[in-house]
CSV table of C-alpha atoms and ligand atoms in Angstrom, one decimal:
chain,number,residue,atom,x,y,z
A,1,UNK,CA,29.5,9.9,-16.7
A,2,UNK,CA,27.9,7.1,-18.6
A,3,UNK,CA,30.6,4.5,-18.6
A,4,UNK,CA,29.0,2.2,-16.0
A,5,UNK,CA,25.7,2.1,-17.7
A,6,UNK,CA,24.8,-0.6,-20.3
A,7,UNK,CA,24.7,0.5,-23.9
A,8,UNK,CA,21.0,0.8,-24.9
A,9,UNK,CA,19.6,-0.9,-27.9
A,10,UNK,CA,19.3,1.2,-31.0
A,11,UNK,CA,15.9,3.0,-31.2
A,12,UNK,CA,13.4,2.3,-33.9
A,13,UNK,CA,13.5,4.1,-37.2
A,14,UNK,CA,12.0,7.6,-37.5
A,15,UNK,CA,8.2,8.0,-37.8
A,16,UNK,CA,7.4,4.9,-35.7
A,17,UNK,CA,6.8,6.8,-32.4
A,18,UNK,CA,8.5,4.3,-30.1
A,19,UNK,CA,7.4,4.2,-26.4
A,20,UNK,CA,10.6,5.8,-25.3
A,21,UNK,CA,9.9,9.1,-27.2
A,22,UNK,CA,6.2,9.4,-26.4
A,23,UNK,CA,5.2,12.5,-24.4
A,24,UNK,CA,8.9,13.2,-23.4
A,25,UNK,CA,9.6,16.9,-22.7
A,26,UNK,CA,12.6,18.1,-24.7
A,27,UNK,CA,14.1,21.6,-24.5
A,28,UNK,CA,16.0,22.8,-27.6
A,29,UNK,CA,18.2,26.0,-27.3
A,30,UNK,CA,19.9,27.5,-30.3
A,31,UNK,CA,20.3,31.2,-31.3
A,32,UNK,CA,19.5,30.0,-34.8
A,33,UNK,CA,15.7,29.7,-34.8
A,34,UNK,CA,15.7,27.6,-38.0
A,35,UNK,CA,17.5,24.8,-36.2
A,36,UNK,CA,15.2,24.9,-33.2
A,37,UNK,CA,12.1,24.8,-35.5
A,38,UNK,CA,13.5,21.9,-37.6
A,39,UNK,CA,14.4,19.8,-34.6
A,40,UNK,CA,11.1,20.4,-32.8
A,41,UNK,CA,9.0,19.7,-35.9
A,42,UNK,CA,10.9,16.4,-36.2
A,43,UNK,CA,10.6,15.5,-32.5
A,44,UNK,CA,6.9,16.4,-32.5
A,45,UNK,CA,6.3,13.8,-35.2
A,46,UNK,CA,8.0,11.3,-33.0
A,47,UNK,CA,5.4,12.1,-30.3
A,48,UNK,CA,7.7,14.3,-28.1
A,49,UNK,CA,6.7,17.5,-26.4
A,50,UNK,CA,9.3,19.9,-27.7
A,51,UNK,CA,9.9,23.4,-26.3
A,52,UNK,CA,12.4,25.6,-28.0
A,53,UNK,CA,14.0,29.1,-27.6
A,54,UNK,CA,16.6,31.1,-29.4
A,55,UNK,CA,17.1,33.3,-26.3
A,56,UNK,CA,19.4,31.5,-23.8
A,57,UNK,CA,18.2,33.8,-20.9
A,58,UNK,CA,14.7,32.3,-21.5
A,59,UNK,CA,16.1,28.8,-21.4
A,60,UNK,CA,17.7,29.7,-18.0
A,61,UNK,CA,14.3,30.6,-16.6
A,62,UNK,CA,12.7,27.5,-17.9
A,63,UNK,CA,15.4,25.2,-16.5
A,64,UNK,CA,14.8,26.8,-13.1
A,65,UNK,CA,11.0,26.4,-13.4
A,66,UNK,CA,10.3,23.3,-15.4
A,67,UNK,CA,11.2,19.6,-15.7
A,68,UNK,CA,12.7,18.3,-18.9
A,69,UNK,CA,13.6,14.7,-20.0
A,70,UNK,CA,16.5,15.9,-22.3
A,71,UNK,CA,18.0,19.2,-23.1
A,72,UNK,CA,19.7,20.0,-26.4
A,73,UNK,CA,21.7,23.2,-26.5
A,74,UNK,CA,24.0,25.0,-28.9
A,75,UNK,CA,27.4,25.8,-27.4
A,76,UNK,CA,28.2,29.1,-29.1
A,77,UNK,CA,25.5,31.7,-28.3
A,78,UNK,CA,25.5,35.4,-27.3
A,79,UNK,CA,25.8,36.2,-23.6
A,80,UNK,CA,25.1,32.7,-22.3
A,81,UNK,CA,27.0,29.7,-23.7
A,82,UNK,CA,25.9,26.1,-24.0
A,83,UNK,CA,28.5,25.3,-21.3
A,84,UNK,CA,26.7,27.8,-18.9
A,85,UNK,CA,23.4,26.1,-19.7
A,86,UNK,CA,25.0,22.8,-19.0
A,87,UNK,CA,26.3,23.9,-15.6
A,88,UNK,CA,22.9,25.2,-14.7
A,89,UNK,CA,21.1,22.1,-15.9
A,90,UNK,CA,23.5,19.8,-13.9
A,91,UNK,CA,22.7,21.8,-10.7
A,92,UNK,CA,18.9,22.2,-11.3
A,93,UNK,CA,18.0,19.0,-13.1
A,94,UNK,CA,20.8,16.6,-12.3
A,95,UNK,CA,18.9,13.6,-13.8
A,96,UNK,CA,18.3,15.3,-17.2
A,97,UNK,CA,20.8,14.4,-19.9
A,98,UNK,CA,22.2,17.4,-21.7
A,99,UNK,CA,23.3,17.1,-25.4
A,100,UNK,CA,25.6,19.9,-26.7
A,101,UNK,CA,25.5,21.0,-30.4
A,102,UNK,CA,28.0,22.9,-32.3
A,103,UNK,CA,29.0,23.7,-35.9
A,104,UNK,CA,32.6,24.1,-34.8
A,105,UNK,CA,33.7,20.6,-34.0
A,106,UNK,CA,37.1,19.7,-32.5
A,107,UNK,CA,38.4,16.9,-30.4
A,108,UNK,CA,39.2,19.4,-27.6
A,109,UNK,CA,35.5,20.7,-27.6
A,110,UNK,CA,34.1,17.2,-27.5
A,111,UNK,CA,36.4,16.1,-24.6
A,112,UNK,CA,35.6,19.4,-22.7
A,113,UNK,CA,31.8,18.9,-23.2
A,114,UNK,CA,31.9,15.4,-21.8
A,115,UNK,CA,34.3,16.4,-19.0
A,116,UNK,CA,31.8,19.1,-17.9
A,117,UNK,CA,29.1,16.5,-17.7
A,118,UNK,CA,27.3,16.6,-21.1
A,119,UNK,CA,25.6,13.3,-21.9
A,120,UNK,CA,26.6,13.5,-25.6
A,121,UNK,CA,27.7,15.8,-28.4
A,122,UNK,CA,26.2,16.6,-31.9
A,123,UNK,CA,28.1,18.2,-34.7
A,124,UNK,CA,26.2,20.5,-37.1
A,125,UNK,CA,25.0,20.0,-39.7
A,126,UNK,CA,23.4,16.8,-38.5
A,127,UNK,CA,21.0,14.4,-40.0
A,128,UNK,CA,17.7,14.1,-38.1
A,129,UNK,CA,18.0,10.4,-37.7
A,130,UNK,CA,21.3,11.0,-35.9
A,131,UNK,CA,19.5,13.4,-33.6
A,132,UNK,CA,16.8,10.8,-33.1
A,133,UNK,CA,19.4,8.1,-32.3
A,134,UNK,CA,21.2,10.3,-29.8
A,135,UNK,CA,18.0,11.4,-28.1
A,136,UNK,CA,16.9,7.7,-27.9
A,137,UNK,CA,20.1,6.8,-26.1
A,138,UNK,CA,19.7,9.8,-23.8
A,139,UNK,CA,16.1,8.9,-22.9
A,140,UNK,CA,17.1,5.3,-22.2
A,141,UNK,CA,19.8,6.6,-19.9
A,142,UNK,CA,17.4,8.9,-18.1
A,143,UNK,CA,14.9,6.0,-17.8
A,144,UNK,CA,17.6,3.8,-16.1
A,145,UNK,CA,18.6,6.7,-13.8
A,146,UNK,CA,15.0,7.3,-12.8
A,147,UNK,CA,14.4,3.6,-12.2
A,148,UNK,CA,17.5,3.5,-10.1
A,149,UNK,CA,16.3,6.5,-8.1
A,150,UNK,CA,12.9,5.0,-7.5
A,151,UNK,CA,14.6,1.7,-6.4
A,152,UNK,CA,16.8,3.7,-3.9
A,153,UNK,CA,13.8,5.6,-2.6
A,154,UNK,CA,12.0,2.3,-2.1
A,155,UNK,CA,15.0,0.8,-0.2
A,156,UNK,CA,15.2,4.0,1.9
A,157,UNK,CA,11.5,3.6,2.8
A,158,UNK,CA,12.1,0.0,3.7
A,159,UNK,CA,15.1,0.9,5.9
A,160,UNK,CA,13.0,3.6,7.6
A,161,UNK,CA,10.2,1.1,8.3
A,162,UNK,CA,12.6,-1.5,9.7
A,163,UNK,CA,14.2,1.2,11.9
A,164,UNK,CA,10.9,2.3,13.2
A,165,UNK,CA,9.9,-1.3,13.9
A,166,UNK,CA,13.2,-1.8,15.8
A,167,UNK,CA,12.6,1.4,17.7
A,168,UNK,CA,9.1,0.4,18.6
A,169,UNK,CA,10.3,-2.9,19.8
A,170,UNK,CA,13.0,-1.2,21.9
A,171,UNK,CA,10.4,1.2,23.4
A,172,UNK,CA,8.1,-1.7,24.4
A,173,UNK,CA,11.0,-3.6,25.9
A,174,UNK,CA,11.9,-0.6,27.9
A,175,UNK,CA,8.3,-0.2,29.0
A,176,UNK,CA,8.4,-3.8,30.3
A,177,UNK,CA,11.6,-3.1,32.2
A,178,UNK,CA,10.0,0.0,33.7
A,179,UNK,CA,6.8,-1.9,34.6
A,180,UNK,CA,9.0,-4.6,36.3
A,181,UNK,CA,10.4,-1.8,38.6
A,182,UNK,CA,6.9,-0.4,39.2
A,183,UNK,CA,5.7,-3.8,40.2
A,184,UNK,CA,8.3,-3.8,43.0
A,185,UNK,CA,7.9,-0.2,44.0
A,186,UNK,CA,4.2,0.8,43.8
A,187,UNK,CA,5.1,4.4,44.7
A,188,UNK,CA,6.8,4.8,41.3
A,189,UNK,CA,3.7,3.7,39.3
A,190,UNK,CA,3.1,5.9,36.3
A,191,UNK,CA,6.1,8.0,37.3
A,192,UNK,CA,8.2,7.2,34.3
A,193,UNK,CA,5.3,7.8,31.9
A,194,UNK,CA,4.5,11.2,33.4
A,195,UNK,CA,8.1,12.3,33.5
A,196,UNK,CA,8.4,11.3,29.8
A,197,UNK,CA,5.4,13.4,28.9
A,198,UNK,CA,6.8,16.5,30.7
A,199,UNK,CA,10.3,15.9,29.5
A,200,UNK,CA,9.3,16.0,25.9
A,201,UNK,CA,7.2,19.2,26.4
A,202,UNK,CA,10.2,20.8,28.2
A,203,UNK,CA,12.6,19.7,25.4
A,204,UNK,CA,10.3,21.3,22.8
A,205,UNK,CA,10.2,24.5,24.9
A,206,UNK,CA,14.0,24.6,25.0
A,207,UNK,CA,14.5,23.8,21.3
A,208,UNK,CA,16.1,20.4,21.8
A,209,UNK,CA,16.2,18.6,18.4
A,210,UNK,CA,13.3,16.3,17.7
A,211,UNK,CA,15.6,13.4,17.1
A,212,UNK,CA,16.6,13.5,20.7
A,213,UNK,CA,13.1,13.4,22.1
A,214,UNK,CA,12.8,9.6,21.9
A,215,UNK,CA,16.0,9.1,23.9
A,216,UNK,CA,14.7,11.6,26.5
A,217,UNK,CA,11.4,9.7,26.7
A,218,UNK,CA,13.2,6.4,27.2
A,219,UNK,CA,15.5,8.0,29.8
A,220,UNK,CA,12.4,9.2,31.6
A,221,UNK,CA,11.0,5.7,31.7
A,222,UNK,CA,14.3,4.2,32.8
A,223,UNK,CA,15.9,6.8,35.0
A,224,UNK,CA,15.3,4.8,38.2
A,225,UNK,CA,15.6,1.3,36.6
A,226,UNK,CA,18.8,0.8,38.8
A,227,UNK,CA,16.4,0.5,41.8
A,228,UNK,CA,15.8,-3.0,40.6
A,229,UNK,CA,19.2,-3.7,42.3
A,230,UNK,CA,18.3,-2.0,45.6
A,231,UNK,CA,17.2,-4.4,48.5
A,232,UNK,CA,13.5,-4.3,49.4
A,233,UNK,CA,14.4,-3.3,53.0
A,234,UNK,CA,15.7,0.0,51.6
A,235,UNK,CA,13.6,0.5,48.5
A,236,UNK,CA,10.3,-0.1,50.4
A,237,UNK,CA,11.3,1.3,53.8
A,238,UNK,CA,8.4,3.5,54.9
A,239,UNK,CA,10.5,5.8,57.2
A,240,UNK,CA,13.5,7.9,56.6
A,241,UNK,CA,16.6,6.2,55.3
A,242,UNK,CA,19.8,6.1,57.4
A,243,UNK,CA,23.0,7.6,55.9
A,244,UNK,CA,24.2,4.2,55.0
A,245,UNK,CA,20.9,3.2,53.5
A,246,UNK,CA,20.8,6.5,51.5
A,247,UNK,CA,24.3,5.8,50.2
A,248,UNK,CA,23.2,2.4,49.0
A,249,UNK,CA,20.1,4.0,47.4
A,250,UNK,CA,22.4,6.3,45.5
A,251,UNK,CA,23.8,3.3,43.7
A,252,UNK,CA,20.7,3.1,41.6
A,253,UNK,CA,22.2,5.6,39.1
A,254,UNK,CA,25.3,3.4,38.8
A,255,UNK,CA,23.3,0.2,38.5
A,256,UNK,CA,21.0,1.8,35.9
A,257,UNK,CA,24.0,3.0,33.9
A,258,UNK,CA,25.5,-0.5,33.8
A,259,UNK,CA,22.2,-2.1,32.8
A,260,UNK,CA,21.7,0.3,29.8
A,261,UNK,CA,25.1,1.3,28.6
A,262,UNK,CA,26.0,-2.0,26.9
A,263,UNK,CA,23.1,-1.5,24.5
A,264,UNK,CA,24.5,0.6,21.7
A,265,UNK,CA,21.2,2.4,20.9
A,266,UNK,CA,20.8,3.3,24.5
A,267,UNK,CA,24.2,4.9,25.0
A,268,UNK,CA,22.8,8.4,25.3
A,269,UNK,CA,19.9,7.3,27.4
A,270,UNK,CA,22.4,5.6,29.8
A,271,UNK,CA,24.3,8.9,30.2
A,272,UNK,CA,21.1,10.8,31.1
A,273,UNK,CA,20.2,8.1,33.6
A,274,UNK,CA,23.7,8.3,35.1
A,275,UNK,CA,23.4,12.1,35.5
A,276,UNK,CA,19.9,12.5,36.7
A,277,UNK,CA,20.9,13.2,40.3
A,278,UNK,CA,23.7,15.6,39.6
A,279,UNK,CA,23.2,19.3,40.5
A,280,UNK,CA,24.2,22.6,38.9
A,281,UNK,CA,26.4,23.5,41.9
A,282,UNK,CA,28.3,20.2,41.8
A,283,UNK,CA,26.8,18.9,45.0
A,284,UNK,CA,24.8,16.1,43.4
A,285,UNK,CA,25.8,12.4,42.8
A,286,UNK,CA,27.4,10.1,41.7
A,287,UNK,CA,30.2,12.3,40.2
A,288,UNK,CA,29.5,15.8,41.5
A,289,UNK,CA,29.4,17.2,38.0
A,290,UNK,CA,28.5,20.9,37.7
A,291,UNK,CA,26.9,23.3,35.1
A,292,UNK,CA,27.4,22.4,31.5
A,293,UNK,CA,29.4,19.3,32.4
A,294,UNK,CA,26.0,17.8,33.0
A,295,UNK,CA,24.3,17.1,29.6
A,296,UNK,CA,21.4,19.5,28.9
A,297,UNK,CA,19.0,16.6,28.5
A,298,UNK,CA,20.0,15.2,31.9
A,299,UNK,CA,19.3,18.7,33.3
A,300,UNK,CA,15.8,18.6,31.7
A,301,UNK,CA,15.3,15.1,33.0
A,302,UNK,CA,16.2,16.2,36.6
A,303,UNK,CA,13.6,19.0,36.6
A,304,UNK,CA,10.9,16.8,35.1
A,305,UNK,CA,11.6,14.0,37.6
A,306,UNK,CA,11.5,16.3,40.6
A,307,UNK,CA,8.4,18.0,39.3
A,308,UNK,CA,6.6,14.7,39.2
A,309,UNK,CA,7.8,13.7,42.7
A,310,UNK,CA,6.5,17.1,44.1
A,311,UNK,CA,3.2,17.2,42.1
A,312,UNK,CA,2.0,13.7,43.0
A,313,UNK,CA,1.0,12.3,46.4
A,314,UNK,CA,3.4,9.9,48.1
A,315,UNK,CA,3.1,8.0,51.3
A,316,UNK,CA,5.5,10.4,53.0
A,317,UNK,CA,3.9,13.6,51.7
A,318,UNK,CA,0.8,15.1,50.0
A,319,UNK,CA,0.9,16.5,46.5
A,320,UNK,CA,2.3,20.0,46.6
A,321,UNK,CA,0.2,22.8,45.3
A,322,UNK,CA,1.3,24.5,42.1
A,323,UNK,CA,2.4,27.7,43.8
A,324,UNK,CA,4.6,25.8,46.2
A,325,UNK,CA,6.3,23.9,43.3
A,326,UNK,CA,6.9,27.2,41.4
A,327,UNK,CA,8.5,28.8,44.5
A,328,UNK,CA,10.6,25.7,45.1
A,329,UNK,CA,12.1,25.7,41.6
A,330,UNK,CA,12.6,29.5,41.6
A,331,UNK,CA,14.6,29.1,44.8
A,332,UNK,CA,16.6,26.2,43.5
A,333,UNK,CA,17.3,27.6,40.0
A,334,UNK,CA,21.0,28.0,39.5
A,335,UNK,CA,22.0,25.9,42.5
A,336,UNK,CA,20.2,22.5,42.1
A,337,UNK,CA,18.6,23.1,38.7
A,338,UNK,CA,19.5,24.7,35.4
A,339,UNK,CA,17.8,28.2,35.4
A,340,UNK,CA,17.0,27.9,31.7
A,341,UNK,CA,15.1,24.6,32.3
A,342,UNK,CA,13.3,26.1,35.3
A,343,UNK,CA,12.3,29.1,33.2
A,344,UNK,CA,11.1,26.7,30.5
A,345,UNK,CA,9.0,24.8,33.1
A,346,UNK,CA,7.5,28.0,34.5
A,347,UNK,CA,6.6,29.3,31.0
A,348,UNK,CA,5.1,25.9,30.1
A,349,UNK,CA,3.0,26.0,33.3
A,350,UNK,CA,1.8,29.4,32.3
A,351,UNK,CA,0.8,28.2,28.8
A,352,UNK,CA,-0.3,24.7,29.5
A,353,UNK,CA,-1.1,24.6,33.2
A,354,UNK,CA,-4.5,22.9,32.7
A,355,UNK,CA,-3.1,20.3,30.4
A,356,UNK,CA,-0.3,19.4,32.8
A,357,UNK,CA,-2.8,19.3,35.7
A,358,UNK,CA,-4.7,16.6,33.7
A,359,UNK,CA,-1.5,14.7,33.2
A,360,UNK,CA,-0.9,14.6,37.0
A,361,UNK,CA,-4.5,13.8,37.6
A,362,UNK,CA,-5.3,15.7,40.8
A,363,UNK,CA,-1.8,15.5,42.1
A,364,UNK,CA,-2.1,19.1,43.2
A,365,UNK,CA,-4.7,21.8,43.2
B,401,LIG,FE1,16.6,8.5,40.7
């Protein structure tokens, strides 16, 4: 357990209250009260805060409730042995060294104690300066462990910060891409943002894990990014598209997928983008996927995207009133759209209708 750690320097002589001892919380457990009192009196003089008990059951409660810097425990005690105490301490206080004590020394016992995870082993009767030396080593060990933990936590915080910075950068880059499309096609202005707001609300309603919300928001902003590759004559055509033109327009999911899928962190996003025109009945495009073959997040994106298209005014249609939108989704639930997502949308509209109205800013009344 301790092999990889440097051997600490010997502690100062007794009575000098070195820094390493000061205020440290030590638990002493022995069914012989005299030993507990002797040890704690000595450790108190060294500036340590020593708590002792001759009842192992009490020690079990304390280990579950309190923090200790070092635990010293007798091995042979009625009901609960020092090995049991050691196992509990390793589980509850994994950074607290445990020193076992026994008046029945043997090589086998020593090896067994270390094998079970004890920091060290004291043989009774012991001299107090030996207890002091052993405790000093244990406290140095704990100090190193705690410093190492603090260092690891600091590193983890730094990694989290860098990851967040990268994620923010990615999000802003995506917004720029989305704005590039909106600059070409004014009818999509604000569409990605609104879909993103709704998609996250729906994901929350459906219990989608929070870690997936960011990918959903990005997919909302980028679902039509492939339209960048569609000619102006089709993308900006005011009238109805011919069958050939419509077929070309459908390529936007394919183009979007090929723009996004080479970016490792957008792998999932590219899948949602690829699937956002599939239908539950398999009559969508590009692959005619059906039911659960379509990712649930793609199904959420589909509903959010269509909701925005219906709820906002376009050159070819006015904004639909809320009742008409509800009827449309109810009618299409199970054929075009996932009925669970439709139910989540309707319940969201019941709960947050006013808030969602604000989001779509007069899109319907
Ligand atoms: Fe689309």
